[in-house]
Amino acid sequence: LIEGLSDEYLKIHLKQYITLHPHTSFQELRKVVLMWAPDKYDGLACHRISTDTTQEKTTDTNIVMKEQTAEQEITMAEMIRGLTQAVSELQQFKRETETLRQTDIQQAEIIRELTQTVKELLEFKRNYENRVQTGRPREGRRRDEQRDRRCFNCGRSGHVAAACRQTKHHPQHSSSSDDDHRRETRTLQ
């Protein structure tokens, strides 16, 4: 259709119109041509733009447009697939981030509990050391120093119960039962 026109400006105008309106029918294109310069085109010029050649050109243009549309649809489908994959990766990342955040919260709670336990243990240790130190003798005292030793038997100082003179010593007396027992032990051997 466009190549059959002799006016270059009309050709440019029609190409732009078809580009902007790809699904334009032949009748609409014919109106655009006739409105372009009605004084230039008389009945013979209009007849020259025949229906057959215009329809072939329009069909070719429609085929090209359909091919471009198909390519655009394929490109859009690939973009949609890529975006779908990106969305699923972002959702996975969100789940992992949520899991990490929950783990951080749990670990922070464990650390708080352990810190509290350590504080309690240190407090217990201080209390224990204070109790032990109050029960200990003075630090400067040595073991070999003379202590205030009292006898458990008489209560006087200066000696121990084993060396006490007031304890009664029991004389060992031999009894006949002890002698009999010794004899029996010897005979059994």
PDB file of C-alpha atoms in Angstrom:
ATOM      1  CA  LEU A   1       0.000   0.000   0.000  1.00  0.00           C
ATOM      2  CA  ILE A   2       2.616   2.505   1.058  1.00  0.00           C
ATOM      3  CA  GLU A   3       5.076   1.736  -1.727  1.00  0.00           C
ATOM      4  CA  GLY A   4       2.349   2.394  -4.316  1.00  0.00           C
ATOM      5  CA  LEU A   5       2.065   6.040  -3.243  1.00  0.00           C
ATOM      6  CA  SER A   6       4.047   8.729  -4.972  1.00  0.00           C
ATOM      7  CA  ASP A   7       3.859  11.353  -2.197  1.00  0.00           C
ATOM      8  CA  GLU A   8       6.840  10.861   0.182  1.00  0.00           C
ATOM      9  CA  TYR A   9       5.236  12.827   2.996  1.00  0.00           C
ATOM     10  CA  LEU A  10       2.109  10.675   2.799  1.00  0.00           C
ATOM     11  CA  LYS A  11       4.282   7.549   2.921  1.00  0.00           C
ATOM     12  CA  ILE A  12       6.025   8.822   6.088  1.00  0.00           C
ATOM     13  CA  HIS A  13       2.690   9.786   7.631  1.00  0.00           C
ATOM     14  CA  LEU A  14       1.148   6.370   6.910  1.00  0.00           C
ATOM     15  CA  LYS A  15       4.172   4.498   8.271  1.00  0.00           C
ATOM     16  CA  GLN A  16       3.904   6.470  11.512  1.00  0.00           C
ATOM     17  CA  TYR A  17       0.148   5.901  11.651  1.00  0.00           C
ATOM     18  CA  ILE A  18       0.525   2.123  11.143  1.00  0.00           C
ATOM     19  CA  THR A  19       3.266   2.011  13.751  1.00  0.00           C
ATOM     20  CA  LEU A  20       1.033   3.794  16.254  1.00  0.00           C
ATOM     21  CA  HIS A  21      -2.098   1.835  15.261  1.00  0.00           C
ATOM     22  CA  PRO A  22      -0.946  -1.670  14.182  1.00  0.00           C
ATOM     23  CA  HIS A  23      -4.447  -3.193  14.010  1.00  0.00           C
ATOM     24  CA  THR A  24      -5.900  -0.577  11.689  1.00  0.00           C
ATOM     25  CA  SER A  25      -8.258  -1.885   9.011  1.00  0.00           C
ATOM     26  CA  PHE A  26      -7.930  -1.081   5.323  1.00  0.00           C
ATOM     27  CA  GLN A  27     -10.963   1.182   5.400  1.00  0.00           C
ATOM     28  CA  GLU A  28      -9.419   3.324   8.132  1.00  0.00           C
ATOM     29  CA  LEU A  29      -6.126   3.571   6.227  1.00  0.00           C
ATOM     30  CA  ARG A  30      -8.021   4.613   3.085  1.00  0.00           C
ATOM     31  CA  LYS A  31      -9.748   7.395   5.046  1.00  0.00           C
ATOM     32  CA  VAL A  32      -6.375   8.604   6.326  1.00  0.00           C
ATOM     33  CA  VAL A  33      -5.032   8.725   2.758  1.00  0.00           C
ATOM     34  CA  LEU A  34      -8.093  10.555   1.427  1.00  0.00           C
ATOM     35  CA  MET A  35      -8.057  13.062   4.298  1.00  0.00           C
ATOM     36  CA  TRP A  36      -4.349  13.758   3.753  1.00  0.00           C
ATOM     37  CA  ALA A  37      -4.879  15.919   0.696  1.00  0.00           C
ATOM     38  CA  PRO A  38      -8.386  15.574  -0.732  1.00  0.00           C
ATOM     39  CA  ASP A  39      -7.736  18.186  -3.404  1.00  0.00           C
ATOM     40  CA  LYS A  40      -4.793  16.184  -4.834  1.00  0.00           C
ATOM     41  CA  TYR A  41      -6.617  12.887  -5.185  1.00  0.00           C
ATOM     42  CA  ASP A  42      -9.531  12.576  -7.509  1.00  0.00           C
ATOM     43  CA  GLY A  43     -11.477   9.466  -8.328  1.00  0.00           C
ATOM     44  CA  LEU A  44      -8.734   8.072 -10.556  1.00  0.00           C
ATOM     45  CA  ALA A  45      -6.131   8.388  -7.820  1.00  0.00           C
ATOM     46  CA  CYS A  46      -8.405   6.692  -5.362  1.00  0.00           C
ATOM     47  CA  HIS A  47      -9.055   3.934  -7.846  1.00  0.00           C
ATOM     48  CA  ARG A  48      -5.311   3.533  -8.263  1.00  0.00           C
ATOM     49  CA  ILE A  49      -5.085   2.507  -4.629  1.00  0.00           C
ATOM     50  CA  SER A  50      -6.743  -0.762  -5.291  1.00  0.00           C
ATOM     51  CA  THR A  51      -8.258  -2.992  -2.729  1.00  0.00           C
ATOM     52  CA  ASP A  52      -6.163  -6.000  -3.764  1.00  0.00           C
ATOM     53  CA  THR A  53      -2.722  -4.491  -3.322  1.00  0.00           C
ATOM     54  CA  THR A  54      -3.737  -2.722  -0.155  1.00  0.00           C
ATOM     55  CA  GLN A  55      -5.119  -5.887   1.321  1.00  0.00           C
ATOM     56  CA  GLU A  56      -1.908  -7.781   0.506  1.00  0.00           C
ATOM     57  CA  LYS A  57       0.206  -5.082   2.077  1.00  0.00           C
ATOM     58  CA  THR A  58      -2.085  -4.951   5.119  1.00  0.00           C
ATOM     59  CA  THR A  59      -1.863  -8.730   5.473  1.00  0.00           C
ATOM     60  CA  ASP A  60       1.931  -8.564   5.279  1.00  0.00           C
ATOM     61  CA  THR A  61       1.933  -5.824   7.889  1.00  0.00           C
ATOM     62  CA  ASN A  62      -0.401  -7.820  10.117  1.00  0.00           C
ATOM     63  CA  ILE A  63       1.843 -10.885   9.820  1.00  0.00           C
ATOM     64  CA  VAL A  64       4.881  -8.832  10.790  1.00  0.00           C
ATOM     65  CA  MET A  65       2.948  -7.335  13.687  1.00  0.00           C
ATOM     66  CA  LYS A  66       1.779 -10.789  14.807  1.00  0.00           C
ATOM     67  CA  GLU A  67       5.382 -12.057  14.696  1.00  0.00           C
ATOM     68  CA  GLN A  68       6.526  -9.082  16.724  1.00  0.00           C
ATOM     69  CA  THR A  69       3.662  -9.659  19.150  1.00  0.00           C
ATOM     70  CA  ALA A  70       4.605 -13.343  19.474  1.00  0.00           C
ATOM     71  CA  GLU A  71       8.237 -12.410  20.129  1.00  0.00           C
ATOM     72  CA  GLN A  72       7.110  -9.883  22.711  1.00  0.00           C
ATOM     73  CA  GLU A  73       4.900 -12.514  24.356  1.00  0.00           C
ATOM     74  CA  ILE A  74       7.844 -14.935  24.511  1.00  0.00           C
ATOM     75  CA  THR A  75      10.033 -12.204  25.976  1.00  0.00           C
ATOM     76  CA  MET A  76       7.312 -11.328  28.497  1.00  0.00           C
ATOM     77  CA  ALA A  77       6.880 -15.015  29.431  1.00  0.00           C
ATOM     78  CA  GLU A  78      10.643 -15.311  30.049  1.00  0.00           C
ATOM     79  CA  MET A  79      10.550 -12.151  32.134  1.00  0.00           C
ATOM     80  CA  ILE A  80       7.601 -13.517  34.123  1.00  0.00           C
ATOM     81  CA  ARG A  81       9.465 -16.803  34.717  1.00  0.00           C
ATOM     82  CA  GLY A  82      12.520 -14.875  35.863  1.00  0.00           C
ATOM     83  CA  LEU A  83      10.432 -12.678  38.143  1.00  0.00           C
ATOM     84  CA  THR A  84       8.621 -15.724  39.552  1.00  0.00           C
ATOM     85  CA  GLN A  85      11.954 -17.335  40.356  1.00  0.00           C
ATOM     86  CA  ALA A  86      13.181 -14.094  41.938  1.00  0.00           C
ATOM     87  CA  VAL A  87      10.012 -13.914  44.058  1.00  0.00           C
ATOM     88  CA  SER A  88      10.466 -17.503  45.256  1.00  0.00           C
ATOM     89  CA  GLU A  89      14.116 -16.779  46.108  1.00  0.00           C
ATOM     90  CA  LEU A  90      13.055 -13.681  48.040  1.00  0.00           C
ATOM     91  CA  GLN A  91      10.442 -15.708  49.928  1.00  0.00           C
ATOM     92  CA  GLN A  92      13.087 -18.324  50.779  1.00  0.00           C
ATOM     93  CA  PHE A  93      15.431 -15.540  51.905  1.00  0.00           C
ATOM     94  CA  LYS A  94      12.643 -14.106  54.065  1.00  0.00           C
ATOM     95  CA  ARG A  95      12.038 -17.512  55.701  1.00  0.00           C
ATOM     96  CA  GLU A  96      15.775 -17.946  56.333  1.00  0.00           C
ATOM     97  CA  THR A  97      16.013 -14.433  57.750  1.00  0.00           C
ATOM     98  CA  GLU A  98      13.066 -15.129  60.067  1.00  0.00           C
ATOM     99  CA  THR A  99      14.682 -18.383  61.190  1.00  0.00           C
ATOM    100  CA  LEU A 100      17.982 -16.593  61.867  1.00  0.00           C
ATOM    101  CA  ARG A 101      16.182 -13.888  63.814  1.00  0.00           C
ATOM    102  CA  GLN A 102      14.410 -16.519  65.945  1.00  0.00           C
ATOM    103  CA  THR A 103      17.750 -18.257  66.525  1.00  0.00           C
ATOM    104  CA  ASP A 104      19.309 -14.941  67.579  1.00  0.00           C
ATOM    105  CA  ILE A 105      16.463 -14.358  70.031  1.00  0.00           C
ATOM    106  CA  GLN A 106      16.863 -17.864  71.485  1.00  0.00           C
ATOM    107  CA  GLN A 107      20.630 -17.486  71.789  1.00  0.00           C
ATOM    108  CA  ALA A 108      20.232 -14.108  73.460  1.00  0.00           C
ATOM    109  CA  GLU A 109      17.868 -15.707  76.005  1.00  0.00           C
ATOM    110  CA  ILE A 110      20.356 -18.528  76.636  1.00  0.00           C
ATOM    111  CA  ILE A 111      23.163 -15.994  77.115  1.00  0.00           C
ATOM    112  CA  ARG A 112      21.012 -14.031  79.590  1.00  0.00           C
ATOM    113  CA  GLU A 113      20.270 -17.224  81.531  1.00  0.00           C
ATOM    114  CA  LEU A 114      23.955 -18.232  81.569  1.00  0.00           C
ATOM    115  CA  THR A 115      24.974 -14.747  82.700  1.00  0.00           C
ATOM    116  CA  GLN A 116      22.456 -14.943  85.537  1.00  0.00           C
ATOM    117  CA  THR A 117      23.777 -18.389  86.515  1.00  0.00           C
ATOM    118  CA  VAL A 118      27.380 -17.110  86.528  1.00  0.00           C
ATOM    119  CA  LYS A 119      26.332 -14.156  88.720  1.00  0.00           C
ATOM    120  CA  GLU A 120      24.609 -16.522  91.140  1.00  0.00           C
ATOM    121  CA  LEU A 121      27.666 -18.796  91.237  1.00  0.00           C
ATOM    122  CA  LEU A 122      29.981 -15.857  91.923  1.00  0.00           C
ATOM    123  CA  GLU A 123      27.683 -14.672  94.716  1.00  0.00           C
ATOM    124  CA  PHE A 124      27.623 -18.169  96.190  1.00  0.00           C
ATOM    125  CA  LYS A 125      31.429 -18.358  95.972  1.00  0.00           C
ATOM    126  CA  ARG A 126      31.799 -14.990  97.773  1.00  0.00           C
ATOM    127  CA  ASN A 127      29.388 -16.076 100.497  1.00  0.00           C
ATOM    128  CA  TYR A 128      31.171 -19.390 100.903  1.00  0.00           C
ATOM    129  CA  GLU A 129      34.591 -17.739 101.095  1.00  0.00           C
ATOM    130  CA  ASN A 130      33.277 -15.298 103.700  1.00  0.00           C
ATOM    131  CA  ARG A 131      31.900 -18.151 105.811  1.00  0.00           C
ATOM    132  CA  VAL A 132      35.100 -20.147 105.505  1.00  0.00           C
ATOM    133  CA  GLN A 133      37.294 -17.159 106.377  1.00  0.00           C
ATOM    134  CA  THR A 134      35.306 -16.355 109.518  1.00  0.00           C
ATOM    135  CA  GLY A 135      35.836 -19.931 110.773  1.00  0.00           C
ATOM    136  CA  ARG A 136      39.598 -19.963 110.067  1.00  0.00           C
ATOM    137  CA  PRO A 137      42.263 -19.025 112.587  1.00  0.00           C
ATOM    138  CA  ARG A 138      44.214 -15.850 112.102  1.00  0.00           C
ATOM    139  CA  GLU A 139      46.391 -15.793 109.016  1.00  0.00           C
ATOM    140  CA  GLY A 140      49.674 -15.005 110.827  1.00  0.00           C
ATOM    141  CA  ARG A 141      49.562 -18.002 113.132  1.00  0.00           C
ATOM    142  CA  ARG A 142      51.855 -20.966 112.503  1.00  0.00           C
ATOM    143  CA  ARG A 143      51.172 -24.600 113.164  1.00  0.00           C
ATOM    144  CA  ASP A 144      54.254 -25.220 115.230  1.00  0.00           C
ATOM    145  CA  GLU A 145      53.406 -22.404 117.666  1.00  0.00           C
ATOM    146  CA  GLN A 146      52.511 -23.329 121.164  1.00  0.00           C
ATOM    147  CA  ARG A 147      48.741 -23.600 121.463  1.00  0.00           C
ATOM    148  CA  ASP A 148      46.567 -23.523 124.443  1.00  0.00           C
ATOM    149  CA  ARG A 149      46.332 -27.244 124.963  1.00  0.00           C
ATOM    150  CA  ARG A 150      44.005 -28.481 127.612  1.00  0.00           C
ATOM    151  CA  CYS A 151      43.543 -31.951 128.846  1.00  0.00           C
ATOM    152  CA  PHE A 152      40.205 -33.522 128.114  1.00  0.00           C
ATOM    153  CA  ASN A 153      40.347 -35.534 131.339  1.00  0.00           C
ATOM    154  CA  CYS A 154      41.248 -32.934 133.952  1.00  0.00           C
ATOM    155  CA  GLY A 155      40.699 -29.658 132.045  1.00  0.00           C
ATOM    156  CA  ARG A 156      44.130 -28.199 132.905  1.00  0.00           C
ATOM    157  CA  SER A 157      46.459 -26.766 130.321  1.00  0.00           C
ATOM    158  CA  GLY A 158      49.970 -27.875 129.579  1.00  0.00           C
ATOM    159  CA  HIS A 159      49.368 -31.500 128.737  1.00  0.00           C
ATOM    160  CA  VAL A 160      47.046 -33.720 126.739  1.00  0.00           C
ATOM    161  CA  ALA A 161      44.737 -36.458 127.905  1.00  0.00           C
ATOM    162  CA  ALA A 162      47.208 -39.229 127.017  1.00  0.00           C
ATOM    163  CA  ALA A 163      49.766 -37.709 129.369  1.00  0.00           C
ATOM    164  CA  CYS A 164      47.315 -36.869 132.168  1.00  0.00           C
ATOM    165  CA  ARG A 165      48.418 -38.068 135.615  1.00  0.00           C
ATOM    166  CA  GLN A 166      44.981 -38.041 137.092  1.00  0.00           C
ATOM    167  CA  THR A 167      43.662 -40.835 134.923  1.00  0.00           C
ATOM    168  CA  LYS A 168      43.471 -44.132 136.655  1.00  0.00           C
ATOM    169  CA  HIS A 169      45.567 -46.833 135.117  1.00  0.00           C
ATOM    170  CA  HIS A 170      43.952 -50.198 135.231  1.00  0.00           C
ATOM    171  CA  PRO A 171      46.400 -52.926 136.052  1.00  0.00           C
ATOM    172  CA  GLN A 172      46.234 -55.781 133.683  1.00  0.00           C
ATOM    173  CA  HIS A 173      45.358 -58.916 135.482  1.00  0.00           C
ATOM    174  CA  SER A 174      45.390 -62.238 133.865  1.00  0.00           C
ATOM    175  CA  SER A 175      42.403 -64.322 134.358  1.00  0.00           C
ATOM    176  CA  SER A 176      42.046 -67.989 133.937  1.00  0.00           C
ATOM    177  CA  SER A 177      39.578 -67.520 131.132  1.00  0.00           C
ATOM    178  CA  ASP A 178      42.183 -65.555 129.159  1.00  0.00           C
ATOM    179  CA  ASP A 179      44.729 -68.329 129.719  1.00  0.00           C
ATOM    180  CA  ASP A 180      42.240 -70.954 128.629  1.00  0.00           C
ATOM    181  CA  HIS A 181      41.483 -69.008 125.545  1.00  0.00           C
ATOM    182  CA  ARG A 182      45.147 -68.764 124.652  1.00  0.00           C
ATOM    183  CA  ARG A 183      45.616 -72.462 125.016  1.00  0.00           C
ATOM    184  CA  GLU A 184      42.701 -73.278 122.767  1.00  0.00           C
ATOM    185  CA  THR A 185      44.061 -70.960 120.135  1.00  0.00           C
ATOM    186  CA  ARG A 186      47.443 -72.709 120.258  1.00  0.00           C
ATOM    187  CA  THR A 187      46.003 -76.178 119.957  1.00  0.00           C
ATOM    188  CA  LEU A 188      43.926 -75.249 116.950  1.00  0.00           C
ATOM    189  CA  GLN A 189      46.949 -74.027 115.133  1.00  0.00           C
TER     190      GLN A 189
END
